[in-house]
Coordinates of N, CA, C and O in Angstrom, one line a residue:
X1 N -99.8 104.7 -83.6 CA -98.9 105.8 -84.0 C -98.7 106.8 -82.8 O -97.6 107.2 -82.6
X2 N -100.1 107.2 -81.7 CA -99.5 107.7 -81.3 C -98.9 107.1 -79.9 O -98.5 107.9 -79.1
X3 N -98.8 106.0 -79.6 CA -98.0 105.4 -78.6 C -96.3 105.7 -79.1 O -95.5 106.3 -78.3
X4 N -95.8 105.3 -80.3 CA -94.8 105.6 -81.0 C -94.1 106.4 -80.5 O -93.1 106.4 -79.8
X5 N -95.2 107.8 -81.5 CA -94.6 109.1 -80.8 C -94.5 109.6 -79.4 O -93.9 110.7 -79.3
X6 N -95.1 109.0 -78.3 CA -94.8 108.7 -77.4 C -93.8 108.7 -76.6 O -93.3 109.6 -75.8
X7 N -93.4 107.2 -77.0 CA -92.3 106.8 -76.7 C -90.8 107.0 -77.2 O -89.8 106.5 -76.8
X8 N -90.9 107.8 -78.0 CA -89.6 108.4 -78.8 C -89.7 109.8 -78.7 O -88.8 110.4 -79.2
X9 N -90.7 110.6 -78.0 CA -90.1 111.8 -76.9 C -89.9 111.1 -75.3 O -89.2 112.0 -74.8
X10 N -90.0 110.5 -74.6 CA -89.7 109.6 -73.2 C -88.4 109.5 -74.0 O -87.8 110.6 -74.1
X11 N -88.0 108.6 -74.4 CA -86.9 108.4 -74.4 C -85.9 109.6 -75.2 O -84.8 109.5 -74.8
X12 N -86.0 110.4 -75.9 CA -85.3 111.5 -76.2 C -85.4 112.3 -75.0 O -84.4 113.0 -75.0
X13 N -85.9 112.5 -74.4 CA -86.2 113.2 -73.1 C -85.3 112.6 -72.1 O -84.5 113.3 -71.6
X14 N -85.3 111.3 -71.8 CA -84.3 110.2 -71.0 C -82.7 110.3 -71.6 O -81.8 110.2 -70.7
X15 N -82.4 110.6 -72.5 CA -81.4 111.0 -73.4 C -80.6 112.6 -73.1 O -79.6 112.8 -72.4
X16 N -81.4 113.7 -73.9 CA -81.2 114.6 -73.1 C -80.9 114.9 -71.4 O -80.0 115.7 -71.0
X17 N -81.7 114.3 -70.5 CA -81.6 114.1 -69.3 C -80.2 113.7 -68.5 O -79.7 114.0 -67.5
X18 N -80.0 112.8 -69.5 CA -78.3 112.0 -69.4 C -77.2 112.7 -70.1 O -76.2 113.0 -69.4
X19 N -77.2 113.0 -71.3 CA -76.3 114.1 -72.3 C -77.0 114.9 -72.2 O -78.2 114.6 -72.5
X20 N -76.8 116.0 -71.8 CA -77.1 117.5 -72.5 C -76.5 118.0 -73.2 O -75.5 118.7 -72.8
X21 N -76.9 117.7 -74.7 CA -75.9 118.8 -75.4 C -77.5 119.3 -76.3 O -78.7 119.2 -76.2
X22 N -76.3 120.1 -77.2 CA -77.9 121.1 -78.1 C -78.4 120.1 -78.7 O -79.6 120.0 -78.6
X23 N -77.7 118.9 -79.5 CA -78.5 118.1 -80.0 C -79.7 117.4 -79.3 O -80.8 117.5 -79.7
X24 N -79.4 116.5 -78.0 CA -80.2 116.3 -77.4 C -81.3 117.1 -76.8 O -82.3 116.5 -76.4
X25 N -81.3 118.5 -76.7 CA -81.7 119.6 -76.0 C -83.1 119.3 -77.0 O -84.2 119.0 -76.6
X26 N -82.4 119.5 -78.9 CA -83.4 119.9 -79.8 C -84.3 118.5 -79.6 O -85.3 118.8 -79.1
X27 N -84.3 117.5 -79.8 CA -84.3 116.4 -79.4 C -85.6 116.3 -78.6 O -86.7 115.9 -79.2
X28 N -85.5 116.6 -77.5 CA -85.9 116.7 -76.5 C -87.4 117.3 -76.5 O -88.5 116.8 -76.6
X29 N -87.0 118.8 -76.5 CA -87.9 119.9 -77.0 C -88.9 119.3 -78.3 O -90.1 119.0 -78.2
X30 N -88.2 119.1 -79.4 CA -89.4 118.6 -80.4 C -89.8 117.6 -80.2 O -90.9 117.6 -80.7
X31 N -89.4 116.5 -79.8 CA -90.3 115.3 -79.5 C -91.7 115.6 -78.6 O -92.9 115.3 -78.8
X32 N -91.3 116.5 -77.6 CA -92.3 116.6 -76.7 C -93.2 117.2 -77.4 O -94.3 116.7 -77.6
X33 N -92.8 118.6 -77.8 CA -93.9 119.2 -78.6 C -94.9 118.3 -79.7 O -96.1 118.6 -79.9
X34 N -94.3 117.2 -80.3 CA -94.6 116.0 -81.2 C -95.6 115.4 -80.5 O -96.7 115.0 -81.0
X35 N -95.3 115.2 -79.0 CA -96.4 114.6 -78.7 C -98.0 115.4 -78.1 O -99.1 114.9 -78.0
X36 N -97.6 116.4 -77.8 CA -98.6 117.5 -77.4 C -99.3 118.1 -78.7 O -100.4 118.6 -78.6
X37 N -98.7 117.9 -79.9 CA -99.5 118.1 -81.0 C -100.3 117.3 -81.7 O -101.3 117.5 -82.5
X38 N -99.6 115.8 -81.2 CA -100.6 114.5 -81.8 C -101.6 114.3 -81.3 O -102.6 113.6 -81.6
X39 N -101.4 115.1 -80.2 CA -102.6 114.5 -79.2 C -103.7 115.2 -78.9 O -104.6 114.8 -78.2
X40 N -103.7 116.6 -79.6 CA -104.6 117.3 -80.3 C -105.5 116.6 -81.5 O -106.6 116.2 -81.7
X41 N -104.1 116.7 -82.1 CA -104.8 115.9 -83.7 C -105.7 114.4 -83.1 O -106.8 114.1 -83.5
X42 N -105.0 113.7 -82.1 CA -106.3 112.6 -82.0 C -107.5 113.1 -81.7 O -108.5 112.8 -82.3
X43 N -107.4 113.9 -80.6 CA -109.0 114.4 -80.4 C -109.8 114.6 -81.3 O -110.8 113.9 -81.4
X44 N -109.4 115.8 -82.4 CA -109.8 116.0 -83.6 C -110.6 114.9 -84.9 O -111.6 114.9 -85.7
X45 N -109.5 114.1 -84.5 CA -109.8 113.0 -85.3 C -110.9 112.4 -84.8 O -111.9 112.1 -85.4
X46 N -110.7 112.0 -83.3 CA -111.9 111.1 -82.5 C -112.9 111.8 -82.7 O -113.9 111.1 -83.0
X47 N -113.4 113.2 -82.8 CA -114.6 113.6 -82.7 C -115.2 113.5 -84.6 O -116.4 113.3 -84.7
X48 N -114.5 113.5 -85.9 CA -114.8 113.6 -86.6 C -115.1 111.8 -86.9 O -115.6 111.5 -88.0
X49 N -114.6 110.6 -85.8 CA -115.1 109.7 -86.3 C -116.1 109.0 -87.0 O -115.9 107.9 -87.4
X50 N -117.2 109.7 -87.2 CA -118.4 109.2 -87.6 C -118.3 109.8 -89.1 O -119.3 109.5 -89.8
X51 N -117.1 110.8 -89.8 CA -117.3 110.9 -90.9 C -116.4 109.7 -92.0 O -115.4 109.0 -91.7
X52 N -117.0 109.7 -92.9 CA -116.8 108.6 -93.5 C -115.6 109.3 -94.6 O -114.6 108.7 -95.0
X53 N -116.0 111.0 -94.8 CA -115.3 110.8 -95.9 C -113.8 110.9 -95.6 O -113.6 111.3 -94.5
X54 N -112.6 110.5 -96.3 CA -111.2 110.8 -95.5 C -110.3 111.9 -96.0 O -109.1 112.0 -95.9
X55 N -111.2 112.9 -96.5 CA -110.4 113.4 -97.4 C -109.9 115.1 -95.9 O -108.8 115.8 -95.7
X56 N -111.2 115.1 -95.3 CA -110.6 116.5 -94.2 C -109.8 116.1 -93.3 O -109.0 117.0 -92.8
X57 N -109.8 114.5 -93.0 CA -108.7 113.8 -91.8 C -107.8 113.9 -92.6 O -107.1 114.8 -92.1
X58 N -107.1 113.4 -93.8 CA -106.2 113.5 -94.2 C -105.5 115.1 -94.7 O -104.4 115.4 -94.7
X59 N -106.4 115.6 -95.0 CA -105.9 117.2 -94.9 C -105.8 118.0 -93.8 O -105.2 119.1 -93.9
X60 N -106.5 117.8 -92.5 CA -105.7 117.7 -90.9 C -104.8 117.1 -90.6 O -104.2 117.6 -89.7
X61 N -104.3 116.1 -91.1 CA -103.5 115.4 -90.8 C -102.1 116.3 -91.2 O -101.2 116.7 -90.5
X62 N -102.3 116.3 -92.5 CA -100.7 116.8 -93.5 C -100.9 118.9 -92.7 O -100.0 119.6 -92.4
X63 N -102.5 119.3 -92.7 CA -102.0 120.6 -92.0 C -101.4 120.6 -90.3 O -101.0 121.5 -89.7
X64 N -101.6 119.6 -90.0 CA -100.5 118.8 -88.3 C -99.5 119.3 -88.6 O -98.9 120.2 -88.1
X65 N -99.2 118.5 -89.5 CA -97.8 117.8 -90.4 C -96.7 118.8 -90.7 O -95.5 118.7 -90.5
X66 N -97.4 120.0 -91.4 CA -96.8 121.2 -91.8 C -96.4 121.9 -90.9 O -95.2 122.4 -91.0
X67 N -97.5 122.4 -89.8 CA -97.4 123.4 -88.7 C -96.5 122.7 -88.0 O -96.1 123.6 -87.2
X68 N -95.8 121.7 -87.6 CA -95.0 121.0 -87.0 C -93.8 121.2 -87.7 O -93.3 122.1 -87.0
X69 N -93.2 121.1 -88.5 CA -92.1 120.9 -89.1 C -92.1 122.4 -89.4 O -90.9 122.8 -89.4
X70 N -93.1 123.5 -89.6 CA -92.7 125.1 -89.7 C -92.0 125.4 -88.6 O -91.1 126.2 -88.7
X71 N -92.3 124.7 -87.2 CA -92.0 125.1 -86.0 C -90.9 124.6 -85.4 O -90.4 125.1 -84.4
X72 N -90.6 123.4 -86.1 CA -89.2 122.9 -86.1 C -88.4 123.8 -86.5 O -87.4 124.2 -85.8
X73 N -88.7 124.1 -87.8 CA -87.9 124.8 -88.9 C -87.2 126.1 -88.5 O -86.0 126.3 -88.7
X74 N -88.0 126.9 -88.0 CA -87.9 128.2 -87.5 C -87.2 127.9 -85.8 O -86.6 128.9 -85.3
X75 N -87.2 127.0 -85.4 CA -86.6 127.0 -84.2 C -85.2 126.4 -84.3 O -84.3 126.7 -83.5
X76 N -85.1 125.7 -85.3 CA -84.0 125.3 -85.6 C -82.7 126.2 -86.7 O -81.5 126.1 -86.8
X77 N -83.8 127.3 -87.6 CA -82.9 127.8 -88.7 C -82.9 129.6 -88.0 O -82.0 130.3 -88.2
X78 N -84.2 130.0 -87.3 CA -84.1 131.4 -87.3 C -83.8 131.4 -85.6 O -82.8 132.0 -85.3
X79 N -84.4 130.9 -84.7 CA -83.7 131.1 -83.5 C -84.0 130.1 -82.3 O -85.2 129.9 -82.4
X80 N -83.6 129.7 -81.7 CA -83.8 128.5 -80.7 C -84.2 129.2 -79.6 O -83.5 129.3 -78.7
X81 N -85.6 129.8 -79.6 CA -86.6 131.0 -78.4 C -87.1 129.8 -78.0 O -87.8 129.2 -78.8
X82 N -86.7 129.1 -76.3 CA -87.1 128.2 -75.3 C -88.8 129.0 -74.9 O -89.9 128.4 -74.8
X83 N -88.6 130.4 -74.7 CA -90.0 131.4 -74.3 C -91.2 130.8 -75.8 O -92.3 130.4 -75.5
X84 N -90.8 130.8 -77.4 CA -91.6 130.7 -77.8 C -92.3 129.2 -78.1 O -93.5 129.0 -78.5
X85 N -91.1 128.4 -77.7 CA -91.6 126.7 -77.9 C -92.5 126.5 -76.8 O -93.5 125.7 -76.9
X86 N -92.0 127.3 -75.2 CA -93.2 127.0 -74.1 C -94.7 127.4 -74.4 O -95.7 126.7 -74.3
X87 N -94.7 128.7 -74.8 CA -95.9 129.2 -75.2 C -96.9 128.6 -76.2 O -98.2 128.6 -76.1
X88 N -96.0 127.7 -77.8 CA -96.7 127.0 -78.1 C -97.1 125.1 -77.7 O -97.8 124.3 -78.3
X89 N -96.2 124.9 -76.5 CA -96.6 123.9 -75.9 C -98.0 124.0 -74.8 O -99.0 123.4 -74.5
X90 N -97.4 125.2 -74.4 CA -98.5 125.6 -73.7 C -99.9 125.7 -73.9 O -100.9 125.3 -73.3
X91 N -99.7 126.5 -75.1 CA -101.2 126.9 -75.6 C -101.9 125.5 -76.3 O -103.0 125.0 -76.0
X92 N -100.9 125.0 -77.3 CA -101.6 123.6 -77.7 C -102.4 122.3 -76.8 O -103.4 121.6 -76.9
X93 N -101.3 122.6 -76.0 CA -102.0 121.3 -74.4 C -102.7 122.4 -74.0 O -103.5 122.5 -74.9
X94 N -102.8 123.1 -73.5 CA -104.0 123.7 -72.9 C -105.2 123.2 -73.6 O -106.0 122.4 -73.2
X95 N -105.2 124.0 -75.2 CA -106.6 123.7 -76.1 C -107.2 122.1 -76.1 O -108.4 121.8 -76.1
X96 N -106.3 121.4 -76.2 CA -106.2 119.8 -75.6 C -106.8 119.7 -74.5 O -107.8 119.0 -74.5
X97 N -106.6 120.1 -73.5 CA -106.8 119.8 -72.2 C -108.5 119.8 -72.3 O -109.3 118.9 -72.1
X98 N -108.7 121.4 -72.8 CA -109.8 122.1 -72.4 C -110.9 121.5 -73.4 O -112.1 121.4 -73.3
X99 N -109.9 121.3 -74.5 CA -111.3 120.2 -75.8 C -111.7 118.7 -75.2 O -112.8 118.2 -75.3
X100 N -110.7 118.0 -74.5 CA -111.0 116.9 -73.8 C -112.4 116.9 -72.5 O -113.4 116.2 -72.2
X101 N -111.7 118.2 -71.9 CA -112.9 118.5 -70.9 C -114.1 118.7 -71.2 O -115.1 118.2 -70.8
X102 N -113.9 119.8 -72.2 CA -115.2 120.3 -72.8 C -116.0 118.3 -73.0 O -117.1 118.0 -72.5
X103 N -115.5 117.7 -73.6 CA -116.1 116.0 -74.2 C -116.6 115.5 -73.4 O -117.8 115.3 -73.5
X104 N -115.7 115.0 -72.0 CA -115.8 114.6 -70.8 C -117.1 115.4 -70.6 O -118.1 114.8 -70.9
X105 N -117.2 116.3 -70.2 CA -118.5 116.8 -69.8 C -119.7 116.5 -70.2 O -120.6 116.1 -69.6
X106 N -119.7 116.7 -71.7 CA -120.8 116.3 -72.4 C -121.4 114.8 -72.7 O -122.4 114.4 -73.2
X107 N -120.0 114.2 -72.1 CA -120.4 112.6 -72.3 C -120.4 112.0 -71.0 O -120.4 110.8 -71.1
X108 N -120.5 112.4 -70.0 CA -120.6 112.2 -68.7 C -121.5 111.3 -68.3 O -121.2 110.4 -67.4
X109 N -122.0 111.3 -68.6 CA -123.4 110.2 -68.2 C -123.1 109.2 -69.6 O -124.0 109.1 -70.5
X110 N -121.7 108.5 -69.9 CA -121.6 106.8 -71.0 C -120.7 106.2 -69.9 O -119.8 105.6 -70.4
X111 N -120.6 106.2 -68.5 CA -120.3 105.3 -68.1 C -118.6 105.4 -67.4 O -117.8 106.1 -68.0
X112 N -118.3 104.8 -66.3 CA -117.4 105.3 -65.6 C -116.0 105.8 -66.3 O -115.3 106.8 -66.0
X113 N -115.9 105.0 -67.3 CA -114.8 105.2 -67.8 C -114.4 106.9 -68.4 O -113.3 107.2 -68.8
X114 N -115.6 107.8 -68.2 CA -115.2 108.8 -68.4 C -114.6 109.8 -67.9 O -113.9 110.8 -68.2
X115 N -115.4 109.2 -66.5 CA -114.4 109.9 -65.1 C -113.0 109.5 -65.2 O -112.4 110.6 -65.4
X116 N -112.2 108.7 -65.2 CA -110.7 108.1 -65.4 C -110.1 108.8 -66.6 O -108.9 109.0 -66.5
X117 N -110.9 109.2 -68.0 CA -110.0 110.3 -68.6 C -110.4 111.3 -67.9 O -109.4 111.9 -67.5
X118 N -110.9 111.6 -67.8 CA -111.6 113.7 -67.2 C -110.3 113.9 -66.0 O -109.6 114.9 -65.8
X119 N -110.2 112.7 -65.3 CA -109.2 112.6 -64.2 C -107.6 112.9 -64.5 O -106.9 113.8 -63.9
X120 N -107.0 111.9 -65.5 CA -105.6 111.8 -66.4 C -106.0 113.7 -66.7 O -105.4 114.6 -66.0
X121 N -107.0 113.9 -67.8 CA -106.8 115.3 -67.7 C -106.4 116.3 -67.1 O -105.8 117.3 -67.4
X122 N -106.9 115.9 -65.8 CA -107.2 117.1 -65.0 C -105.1 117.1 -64.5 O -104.2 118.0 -64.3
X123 N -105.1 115.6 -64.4 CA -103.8 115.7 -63.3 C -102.6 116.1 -64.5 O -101.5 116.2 -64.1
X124 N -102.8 116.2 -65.5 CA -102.1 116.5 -66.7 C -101.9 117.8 -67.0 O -101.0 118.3 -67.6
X125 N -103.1 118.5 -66.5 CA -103.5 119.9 -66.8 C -102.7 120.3 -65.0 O -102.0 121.3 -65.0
X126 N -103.0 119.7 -63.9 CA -102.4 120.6 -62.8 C -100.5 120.6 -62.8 O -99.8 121.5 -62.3
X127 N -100.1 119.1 -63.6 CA -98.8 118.7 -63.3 C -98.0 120.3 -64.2 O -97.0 120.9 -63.8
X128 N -98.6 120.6 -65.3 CA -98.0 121.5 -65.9 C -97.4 122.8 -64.9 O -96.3 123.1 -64.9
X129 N -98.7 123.5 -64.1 CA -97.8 123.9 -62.9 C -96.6 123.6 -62.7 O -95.8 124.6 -62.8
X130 N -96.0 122.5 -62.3 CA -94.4 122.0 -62.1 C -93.7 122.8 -62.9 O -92.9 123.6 -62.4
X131 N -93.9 122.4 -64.6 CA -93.0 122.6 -65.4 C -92.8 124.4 -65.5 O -91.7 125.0 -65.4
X132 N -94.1 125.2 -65.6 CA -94.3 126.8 -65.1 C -93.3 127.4 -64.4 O -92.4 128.2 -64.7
X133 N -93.8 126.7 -63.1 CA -93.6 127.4 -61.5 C -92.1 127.0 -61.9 O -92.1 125.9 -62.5
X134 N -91.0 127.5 -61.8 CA -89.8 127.4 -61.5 C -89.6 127.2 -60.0 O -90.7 127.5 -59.5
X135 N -88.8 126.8 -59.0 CA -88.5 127.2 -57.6 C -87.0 126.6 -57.5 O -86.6 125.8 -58.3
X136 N -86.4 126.8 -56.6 CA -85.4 126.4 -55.7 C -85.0 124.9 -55.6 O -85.8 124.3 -54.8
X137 N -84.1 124.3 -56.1 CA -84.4 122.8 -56.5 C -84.0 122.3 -54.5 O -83.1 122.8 -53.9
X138 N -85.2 121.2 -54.0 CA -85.1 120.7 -52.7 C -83.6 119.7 -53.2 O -83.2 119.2 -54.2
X139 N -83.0 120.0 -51.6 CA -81.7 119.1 -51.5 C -80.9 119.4 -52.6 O -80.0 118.6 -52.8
X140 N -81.1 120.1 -53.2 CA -79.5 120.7 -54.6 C -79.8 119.9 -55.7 O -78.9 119.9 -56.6
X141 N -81.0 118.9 -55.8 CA -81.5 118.0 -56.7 C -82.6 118.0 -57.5 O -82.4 118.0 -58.7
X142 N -83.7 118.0 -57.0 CA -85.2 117.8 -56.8 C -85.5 119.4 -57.2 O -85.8 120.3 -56.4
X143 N -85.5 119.3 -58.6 CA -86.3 120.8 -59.1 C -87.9 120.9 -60.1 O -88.1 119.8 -60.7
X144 N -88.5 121.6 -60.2 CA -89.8 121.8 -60.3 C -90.1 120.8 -61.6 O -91.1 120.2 -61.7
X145 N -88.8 120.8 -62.8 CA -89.0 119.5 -63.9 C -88.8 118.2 -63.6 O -89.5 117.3 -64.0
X146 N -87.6 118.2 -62.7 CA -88.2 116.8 -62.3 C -89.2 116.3 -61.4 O -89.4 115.0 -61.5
X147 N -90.1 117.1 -60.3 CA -91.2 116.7 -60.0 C -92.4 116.3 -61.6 O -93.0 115.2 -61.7
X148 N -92.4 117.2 -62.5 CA -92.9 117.3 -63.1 C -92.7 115.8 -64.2 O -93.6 115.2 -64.6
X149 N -91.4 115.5 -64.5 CA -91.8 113.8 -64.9 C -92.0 113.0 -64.0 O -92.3 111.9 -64.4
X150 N -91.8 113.2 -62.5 CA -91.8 112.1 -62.0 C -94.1 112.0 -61.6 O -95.0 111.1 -61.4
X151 N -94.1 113.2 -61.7 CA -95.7 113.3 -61.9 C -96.4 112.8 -63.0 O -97.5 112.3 -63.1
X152 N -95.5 113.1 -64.0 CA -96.5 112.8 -65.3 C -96.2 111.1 -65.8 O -96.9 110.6 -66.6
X153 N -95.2 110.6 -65.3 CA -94.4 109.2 -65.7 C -95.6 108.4 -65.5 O -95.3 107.3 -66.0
X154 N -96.8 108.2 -65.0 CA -97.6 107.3 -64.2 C -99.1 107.5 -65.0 O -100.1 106.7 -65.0
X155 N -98.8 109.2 -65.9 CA -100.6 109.1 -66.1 C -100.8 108.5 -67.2 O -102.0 108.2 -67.4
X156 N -99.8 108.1 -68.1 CA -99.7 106.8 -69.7 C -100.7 106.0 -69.4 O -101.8 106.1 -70.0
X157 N -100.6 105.3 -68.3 CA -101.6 104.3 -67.0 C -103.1 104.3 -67.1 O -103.9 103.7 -67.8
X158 N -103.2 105.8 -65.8 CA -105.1 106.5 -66.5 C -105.1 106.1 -67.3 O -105.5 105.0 -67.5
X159 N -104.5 107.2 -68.6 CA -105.1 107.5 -70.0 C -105.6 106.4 -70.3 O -106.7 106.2 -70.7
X160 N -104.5 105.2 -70.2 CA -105.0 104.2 -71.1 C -106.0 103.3 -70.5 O -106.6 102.6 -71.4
X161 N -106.4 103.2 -69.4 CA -107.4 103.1 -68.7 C -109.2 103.8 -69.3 O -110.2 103.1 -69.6
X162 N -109.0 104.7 -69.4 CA -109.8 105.3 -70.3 C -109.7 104.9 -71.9 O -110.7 104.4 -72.3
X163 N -108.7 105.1 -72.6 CA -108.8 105.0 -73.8 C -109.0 103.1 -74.3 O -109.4 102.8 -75.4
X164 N -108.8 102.5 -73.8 CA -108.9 101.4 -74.1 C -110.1 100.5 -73.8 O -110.1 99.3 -74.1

């Protein structure tokens, strides 16, 4: 599922990139956020693996589920704030970043493969910078978001190096 969602913000993102219109814009914007919030929820999930019962995953799951579609809802019916969708991308991948690290650390000593996520992390957590820092696009082209996918396009790679 979440390779899925994945790949259907990449490519809405590839989309918008090519058309810019508001549709694609919204497009764009929520897929990404889709994938920065799944990817919470797996952590979540991964650390609760050892519970058997399904009833709090599945009620994490549907409260995901909710808080996603409120934030749709309101971005789409009360006002399209680019400032409020950054701050909750931001803050979500950060808590992400920082819950992965926090793991990485404590599991440090199972074996290499945990250096190779702690790593994906880290370059995931510096590439964001890009998207931040605004500057001066080099050659009238090359601006701080597209460093920024052309940075992040490669870490699918790590991760899965780790996660597999």
């Amino acid at each position: 599922l979440y390779a899925v969602i994945a790949v259907n913000a990449w490519f809405w993102s590839s989309v918008f990139h090519t058309r810019d219109t508001y549709f694609t814009e919204m497009m764009d914007y929520f897929c990404a956020f889709s994938t920065v919030l799944f990817s919470l929820l797996s952590f979540i999930l991964r650390i609760m693996v050892n519970s058997h019962d399904g009833i709090p995953k599945i009620m994490l799951f549907f409260g995901f589920l909710v808080f996603y579609i409120n934030h749709v809802y309101s971005m789409v019916t009360v006002k399209f704030d680019y400032g409020y969708n950054m701050k909750m991308n931001v803050f979500v991948g950060g808590l992400n970043c920082l819950s992965w690290l926090v793991w990485f650390y404590k599991n440090r000593q199972n074996g290499a493969y945990i250096h190779q996520g702690a790593s994906a992390v880290t370059a995931v957590t510096l590439s964001v910078s890009l998207e931040l820092l605004e500057f001066t696009p080099i050659l009238w082209s090359i601006d701080s978001h597209a460093l920024w996918h052309l940075f992040t396009a490669p870490l699918p790679f790590l991760w899965y190096r780790f996660a597999a």
